[in-house]
Amino acid sequence: MSGNVQLLNDTLAGAKSEGRAALIAYLPAGFPTVTGGIEAVKAALDGGADVVEVGLPHSDPVLDGPVIQTADDIALRGGVRIADVMRTVREAHQATGKPILVMTYWNPIDRYGVERFTAELAEAGGAGCILPDLPVQESALWREHADKHGLATVFVVAPSSKDARLAEITAAGSGFVYAASLMGVTGTRESVGAQAEDLVRRTRATTDTPVCVGLGVSNAAQAAEVARFADGVIVGSAFVKRMLDAPDDAAGLEGVRALAADLAKGVRGRA
C-alpha cells in the first residue's frame, strides 16, 4: 500500500493557491493516553490545522523543549509503543482525510527496522516522516524505502546551516522543508524573529519544495507574522501546553480545537 505523500503535496499546494500558509500542528502520540492522543490530533484538524505531525515519544529528545518533554514522559510512562503511533496515524487520517506525518528521532526506526516502519506507516495512511537527527549523508536507506512506500522525507534546516548545506538537504528531502526558526529547543517564544525569514529566503533559493517554519509560534499574531514569508506555520508546544494546563481531558481537547481555530485565522491573515 502506498503512503500519502501526494495528499501532503496537494494540501500544501492548496493552501498556497488560497494565498495563505498551511497550518501544521504537532502532538505526541500516547498523550495523555493513546486514545486521548488520537482525539487531540482529530481536535487540531477539526479546529483548522491542515496537517498534523504525530510525535513518537523519546526518552532523550534533542529538539524538544520542556513542554513536549513533559508530554513525552507521560506517554512513555503509559507504555506507548510504535504500534500506538501507527494507530494514531491511522485513526486520525481515517477520521479526517488529512495528511498525518510522524516526527521521530532516528534510533527508534533503526531498532524497529526501516522496511517494517515505512511499510506500516504507509499502510496506516501516513504521509511521511520528519527526521530531525538523521544526517542527509546517512539517509539513503531510509529514502529508498520511503520512496518505495510513497512517504515524504522531511529534513530540518537551521539558521546555522550554510548555503551549500541547505542545498544538499533540500535536494534529498520531499514534502516540505522544516525550517527551525531559532537555535535551540522547541517552545513558545515572545517573538519568532528575523532569523526565520532569512532562513526561509536562503532555503527557497535552493528548492521549490515548500518551506515551513517551526519552533516558537504560539498565537495567531505570531502565526500571521510567519505566514507572511513561509509556506507553512508549525506549532507544537502551544498545543501540548493547552492539554497540560487543562483541568480535564475534555477541556484539553477544547483548548486544542480553539487554538487551532485561532491559528487558522492567523495563517489567513485574519488574526
PDB file of N, CA, C and O in Angstrom, residues 26 62-70 103 105 178-193 213-219 222 226 234-241 244:
ATOM      1  N   TYR A  26       1.610  19.926  15.820  1.00  0.00           N
ATOM      2  CA  TYR A  26       2.380  18.789  16.344  1.00  0.00           C
ATOM      3  C   TYR A  26       1.761  18.350  17.661  1.00  0.00           C
ATOM      4  O   TYR A  26       1.496  19.176  18.545  1.00  0.00           O
ATOM      5  N   VAL A  62      16.353  15.615  21.474  1.00  0.00           N
ATOM      6  CA  VAL A  62      17.367  16.657  21.340  1.00  0.00           C
ATOM      7  C   VAL A  62      16.776  17.978  20.841  1.00  0.00           C
ATOM      8  O   VAL A  62      17.390  19.024  20.993  1.00  0.00           O
ATOM      9  N   LEU A  63      15.589  17.924  20.246  1.00  0.00           N
ATOM     10  CA  LEU A  63      14.992  19.135  19.680  1.00  0.00           C
ATOM     11  C   LEU A  63      13.872  19.693  20.555  1.00  0.00           C
ATOM     12  O   LEU A  63      13.562  20.872  20.493  1.00  0.00           O
ATOM     13  N   ASP A  64      13.258  18.827  21.368  1.00  0.00           N
ATOM     14  CA  ASP A  64      12.038  19.210  22.078  1.00  0.00           C
ATOM     15  C   ASP A  64      12.339  19.877  23.414  1.00  0.00           C
ATOM     16  O   ASP A  64      13.146  19.391  24.200  1.00  0.00           O
ATOM     17  N   GLY A  65      11.629  20.981  23.664  1.00  0.00           N
ATOM     18  CA  GLY A  65      11.767  21.706  24.914  1.00  0.00           C
ATOM     19  C   GLY A  65      11.010  21.052  26.055  1.00  0.00           C
ATOM     20  O   GLY A  65      10.443  19.971  25.920  1.00  0.00           O
ATOM     21  N   PRO A  66      10.952  21.723  27.215  1.00  0.00           N
ATOM     22  CA  PRO A  66      10.395  21.117  28.427  1.00  0.00           C
ATOM     23  C   PRO A  66       8.922  20.752  28.330  1.00  0.00           C
ATOM     24  O   PRO A  66       8.484  19.774  28.948  1.00  0.00           O
ATOM     25  N   VAL A  67       8.125  21.515  27.577  1.00  0.00           N
ATOM     26  CA  VAL A  67       6.687  21.214  27.489  1.00  0.00           C
ATOM     27  C   VAL A  67       6.465  19.875  26.795  1.00  0.00           C
ATOM     28  O   VAL A  67       5.755  18.998  27.301  1.00  0.00           O
ATOM     29  N   ILE A  68       7.096  19.698  25.641  1.00  0.00           N
ATOM     30  CA  ILE A  68       6.922  18.438  24.911  1.00  0.00           C
ATOM     31  C   ILE A  68       7.602  17.290  25.646  1.00  0.00           C
ATOM     32  O   ILE A  68       7.090  16.166  25.664  1.00  0.00           O
ATOM     33  N   GLN A  69       8.723  17.555  26.309  1.00  0.00           N
ATOM     34  CA  GLN A  69       9.369  16.512  27.108  1.00  0.00           C
ATOM     35  C   GLN A  69       8.440  16.002  28.201  1.00  0.00           C
ATOM     36  O   GLN A  69       8.376  14.801  28.469  1.00  0.00           O
ATOM     37  N   THR A  70       7.708  16.905  28.827  1.00  0.00           N
ATOM     38  CA  THR A  70       6.759  16.501  29.872  1.00  0.00           C
ATOM     39  C   THR A  70       5.693  15.578  29.304  1.00  0.00           C
ATOM     40  O   THR A  70       5.356  14.543  29.904  1.00  0.00           O
ATOM     41  N   MET A 103       6.819  12.476  13.422  1.00  0.00           N
ATOM     42  CA  MET A 103       8.093  13.124  13.727  1.00  0.00           C
ATOM     43  C   MET A 103       8.819  12.245  14.734  1.00  0.00           C
ATOM     44  O   MET A 103       8.298  11.951  15.814  1.00  0.00           O
ATOM     45  N   TYR A 105      12.919  10.727  16.154  1.00  0.00           N
ATOM     46  CA  TYR A 105      14.363  10.589  16.087  1.00  0.00           C
ATOM     47  C   TYR A 105      14.690   9.250  15.426  1.00  0.00           C
ATOM     48  O   TYR A 105      13.838   8.372  15.312  1.00  0.00           O
ATOM     49  N   TYR A 178      11.531  21.598   6.886  1.00  0.00           N
ATOM     50  CA  TYR A 178      11.221  22.103   8.221  1.00  0.00           C
ATOM     51  C   TYR A 178      12.317  23.096   8.607  1.00  0.00           C
ATOM     52  O   TYR A 178      13.460  22.714   8.847  1.00  0.00           O
ATOM     53  N   ALA A 179      11.977  24.371   8.629  1.00  0.00           N
ATOM     54  CA  ALA A 179      12.937  25.412   8.987  1.00  0.00           C
ATOM     55  C   ALA A 179      12.798  25.725  10.472  1.00  0.00           C
ATOM     56  O   ALA A 179      11.783  26.264  10.911  1.00  0.00           O
ATOM     57  N   ALA A 180      13.811  25.351  11.243  1.00  0.00           N
ATOM     58  CA  ALA A 180      13.823  25.642  12.681  1.00  0.00           C
ATOM     59  C   ALA A 180      14.227  27.104  12.849  1.00  0.00           C
ATOM     60  O   ALA A 180      15.360  27.481  12.570  1.00  0.00           O
ATOM     61  N   SER A 181      13.274  27.923  13.273  1.00  0.00           N
ATOM     62  CA  SER A 181      13.460  29.367  13.198  1.00  0.00           C
ATOM     63  C   SER A 181      14.453  29.917  14.205  1.00  0.00           C
ATOM     64  O   SER A 181      14.943  31.021  14.067  1.00  0.00           O
ATOM     65  N   LEU A 182      14.757  29.146  15.234  1.00  0.00           N
ATOM     66  CA  LEU A 182      15.669  29.600  16.284  1.00  0.00           C
ATOM     67  C   LEU A 182      16.634  28.492  16.617  1.00  0.00           C
ATOM     68  O   LEU A 182      16.309  27.317  16.504  1.00  0.00           O
ATOM     69  N   MET A 183      17.808  28.873  17.044  1.00  0.00           N
ATOM     70  CA  MET A 183      18.727  27.872  17.562  1.00  0.00           C
ATOM     71  C   MET A 183      18.194  27.394  18.913  1.00  0.00           C
ATOM     72  O   MET A 183      17.655  28.169  19.694  1.00  0.00           O
ATOM     73  N   GLY A 184      18.326  26.105  19.173  1.00  0.00           N
ATOM     74  CA  GLY A 184      17.882  25.600  20.473  1.00  0.00           C
ATOM     75  C   GLY A 184      16.689  24.679  20.348  1.00  0.00           C
ATOM     76  O   GLY A 184      16.404  24.143  19.286  1.00  0.00           O
ATOM     77  N   VAL A 185      15.975  24.502  21.452  1.00  0.00           N
ATOM     78  CA  VAL A 185      14.895  23.532  21.516  1.00  0.00           C
ATOM     79  C   VAL A 185      13.544  24.194  21.285  1.00  0.00           C
ATOM     80  O   VAL A 185      13.411  25.407  21.291  1.00  0.00           O
ATOM     81  N   THR A 186      12.542  23.349  21.084  1.00  0.00           N
ATOM     82  CA  THR A 186      11.204  23.848  20.836  1.00  0.00           C
ATOM     83  C   THR A 186      10.625  24.511  22.077  1.00  0.00           C
ATOM     84  O   THR A 186      11.019  24.247  23.203  1.00  0.00           O
ATOM     85  N   GLY A 187       9.640  25.350  21.852  1.00  0.00           N
ATOM     86  CA  GLY A 187       8.959  26.042  22.939  1.00  0.00           C
ATOM     87  C   GLY A 187       8.404  27.347  22.429  1.00  0.00           C
ATOM     88  O   GLY A 187       8.828  27.857  21.395  1.00  0.00           O
ATOM     89  N   THR A 188       7.446  27.883  23.151  1.00  0.00           N
ATOM     90  CA  THR A 188       6.861  29.152  22.717  1.00  0.00           C
ATOM     91  C   THR A 188       7.833  30.288  22.984  1.00  0.00           C
ATOM     92  O   THR A 188       8.587  30.278  23.950  1.00  0.00           O
ATOM     93  N   ARG A 189       7.823  31.280  22.112  1.00  0.00           N
ATOM     94  CA  ARG A 189       8.700  32.437  22.251  1.00  0.00           C
ATOM     95  C   ARG A 189       7.874  33.711  22.145  1.00  0.00           C
ATOM     96  O   ARG A 189       6.802  33.724  21.540  1.00  0.00           O
ATOM     97  N   GLU A 190       8.407  34.778  22.695  1.00  0.00           N
ATOM     98  CA  GLU A 190       7.729  36.071  22.587  1.00  0.00           C
ATOM     99  C   GLU A 190       7.753  36.579  21.148  1.00  0.00           C
ATOM    100  O   GLU A 190       6.823  37.197  20.676  1.00  0.00           O
ATOM    101  N   SER A 191       8.837  36.318  20.464  1.00  0.00           N
ATOM    102  CA  SER A 191       8.961  36.774  19.081  1.00  0.00           C
ATOM    103  C   SER A 191       9.629  35.689  18.265  1.00  0.00           C
ATOM    104  O   SER A 191      10.528  35.005  18.739  1.00  0.00           O
ATOM    105  N   VAL A 192       9.171  35.514  17.047  1.00  0.00           N
ATOM    106  CA  VAL A 192       9.762  34.488  16.193  1.00  0.00           C
ATOM    107  C   VAL A 192      11.012  35.013  15.502  1.00  0.00           C
ATOM    108  O   VAL A 192      11.928  34.270  15.209  1.00  0.00           O
ATOM    109  N   GLY A 193      11.077  36.303  15.244  1.00  0.00           N
ATOM    110  CA  GLY A 193      12.330  36.932  14.845  1.00  0.00           C
ATOM    111  C   GLY A 193      12.666  36.895  13.365  1.00  0.00           C
ATOM    112  O   GLY A 193      12.087  36.173  12.577  1.00  0.00           O
ATOM    113  N   VAL A 213       7.916  26.803   8.783  1.00  0.00           N
ATOM    114  CA  VAL A 213       8.693  27.292   9.932  1.00  0.00           C
ATOM    115  C   VAL A 213       8.107  26.788  11.241  1.00  0.00           C
ATOM    116  O   VAL A 213       6.904  26.910  11.491  1.00  0.00           O
ATOM    117  N   GLY A 214       8.978  26.237  12.075  1.00  0.00           N
ATOM    118  CA  GLY A 214       8.579  25.792  13.404  1.00  0.00           C
ATOM    119  C   GLY A 214       9.519  26.320  14.468  1.00  0.00           C
ATOM    120  O   GLY A 214      10.527  26.947  14.165  1.00  0.00           O
ATOM    121  N   LEU A 215       9.202  26.058  15.687  1.00  0.00           N
ATOM    122  CA  LEU A 215       9.938  26.450  16.893  1.00  0.00           C
ATOM    123  C   LEU A 215       9.638  27.886  17.300  1.00  0.00           C
ATOM    124  O   LEU A 215      10.323  28.811  16.879  1.00  0.00           O
ATOM    125  N   GLY A 216       8.613  28.065  18.081  1.00  0.00           N
ATOM    126  CA  GLY A 216       8.376  29.369  18.687  1.00  0.00           C
ATOM    127  C   GLY A 216       7.001  29.964  18.508  1.00  0.00           C
ATOM    128  O   GLY A 216       6.630  30.862  19.253  1.00  0.00           O
ATOM    129  N   VAL A 217       6.222  29.501  17.545  1.00  0.00           N
ATOM    130  CA  VAL A 217       4.910  30.105  17.297  1.00  0.00           C
ATOM    131  C   VAL A 217       3.893  29.586  18.313  1.00  0.00           C
ATOM    132  O   VAL A 217       3.763  28.381  18.519  1.00  0.00           O
ATOM    133  N   SER A 218       3.170  30.512  18.943  1.00  0.00           N
ATOM    134  CA  SER A 218       2.212  30.086  19.967  1.00  0.00           C
ATOM    135  C   SER A 218       0.869  30.793  19.894  1.00  0.00           C
ATOM    136  O   SER A 218      -0.052  30.438  20.622  1.00  0.00           O
ATOM    137  N   ASN A 219       0.739  31.811  19.020  1.00  0.00           N
ATOM    138  CA  ASN A 219      -0.540  32.513  18.956  1.00  0.00           C
ATOM    139  C   ASN A 219      -0.801  32.990  17.531  1.00  0.00           C
ATOM    140  O   ASN A 219       0.071  32.897  16.652  1.00  0.00           O
ATOM    141  N   GLN A 222       1.627  35.684  15.968  1.00  0.00           N
ATOM    142  CA  GLN A 222       2.898  35.116  15.516  1.00  0.00           C
ATOM    143  C   GLN A 222       2.699  34.273  14.263  1.00  0.00           C
ATOM    144  O   GLN A 222       3.529  34.291  13.347  1.00  0.00           O
ATOM    145  N   VAL A 226       4.669  34.824  10.669  1.00  0.00           N
ATOM    146  CA  VAL A 226       5.426  33.801   9.939  1.00  0.00           C
ATOM    147  C   VAL A 226       4.778  33.504   8.590  1.00  0.00           C
ATOM    148  O   VAL A 226       5.476  33.264   7.589  1.00  0.00           O
ATOM    149  N   ILE A 234       4.357  25.871  11.717  1.00  0.00           N
ATOM    150  CA  ILE A 234       4.337  24.658  12.538  1.00  0.00           C
ATOM    151  C   ILE A 234       4.220  25.050  14.007  1.00  0.00           C
ATOM    152  O   ILE A 234       5.007  25.850  14.506  1.00  0.00           O
ATOM    153  N   VAL A 235       3.242  24.479  14.696  1.00  0.00           N
ATOM    154  CA  VAL A 235       3.000  24.804  16.107  1.00  0.00           C
ATOM    155  C   VAL A 235       2.907  23.501  16.903  1.00  0.00           C
ATOM    156  O   VAL A 235       2.111  22.621  16.563  1.00  0.00           O
ATOM    157  N   GLY A 236       3.720  23.382  17.947  1.00  0.00           N
ATOM    158  CA  GLY A 236       3.710  22.175  18.760  1.00  0.00           C
ATOM    159  C   GLY A 236       3.499  22.441  20.234  1.00  0.00           C
ATOM    160  O   GLY A 236       2.481  22.071  20.820  1.00  0.00           O
ATOM    161  N   SER A 237       4.472  23.120  20.859  1.00  0.00           N
ATOM    162  CA  SER A 237       4.434  23.298  22.314  1.00  0.00           C
ATOM    163  C   SER A 237       3.151  23.975  22.790  1.00  0.00           C
ATOM    164  O   SER A 237       2.624  23.641  23.850  1.00  0.00           O
ATOM    165  N   ALA A 238       2.646  24.925  22.009  1.00  0.00           N
ATOM    166  CA  ALA A 238       1.435  25.639  22.434  1.00  0.00           C
ATOM    167  C   ALA A 238       0.241  24.697  22.511  1.00  0.00           C
ATOM    168  O   ALA A 238      -0.609  24.825  23.410  1.00  0.00           O
ATOM    169  N   PHE A 239       0.153  23.728  21.585  1.00  0.00           N
ATOM    170  CA  PHE A 239      -0.934  22.748  21.647  1.00  0.00           C
ATOM    171  C   PHE A 239      -0.776  21.836  22.866  1.00  0.00           C
ATOM    172  O   PHE A 239      -1.734  21.561  23.591  1.00  0.00           O
ATOM    173  N   VAL A 240       0.445  21.368  23.074  1.00  0.00           N
ATOM    174  CA  VAL A 240       0.692  20.468  24.203  1.00  0.00           C
ATOM    175  C   VAL A 240       0.411  21.182  25.525  1.00  0.00           C
ATOM    176  O   VAL A 240      -0.170  20.603  26.453  1.00  0.00           O
ATOM    177  N   LYS A 241       0.797  22.458  25.598  1.00  0.00           N
ATOM    178  CA  LYS A 241       0.583  23.225  26.829  1.00  0.00           C
ATOM    179  C   LYS A 241      -0.903  23.366  27.134  1.00  0.00           C
ATOM    180  O   LYS A 241      -1.310  23.319  28.311  1.00  0.00           O
ATOM    181  N   LEU A 244      -1.742  20.150  28.802  1.00  0.00           N
ATOM    182  CA  LEU A 244      -1.121  20.017  30.123  1.00  0.00           C
ATOM    183  C   LEU A 244      -1.800  20.914  31.157  1.00  0.00           C
ATOM    184  O   LEU A 244      -1.941  20.538  32.326  1.00  0.00           O
TER     185      LEU A 244
END
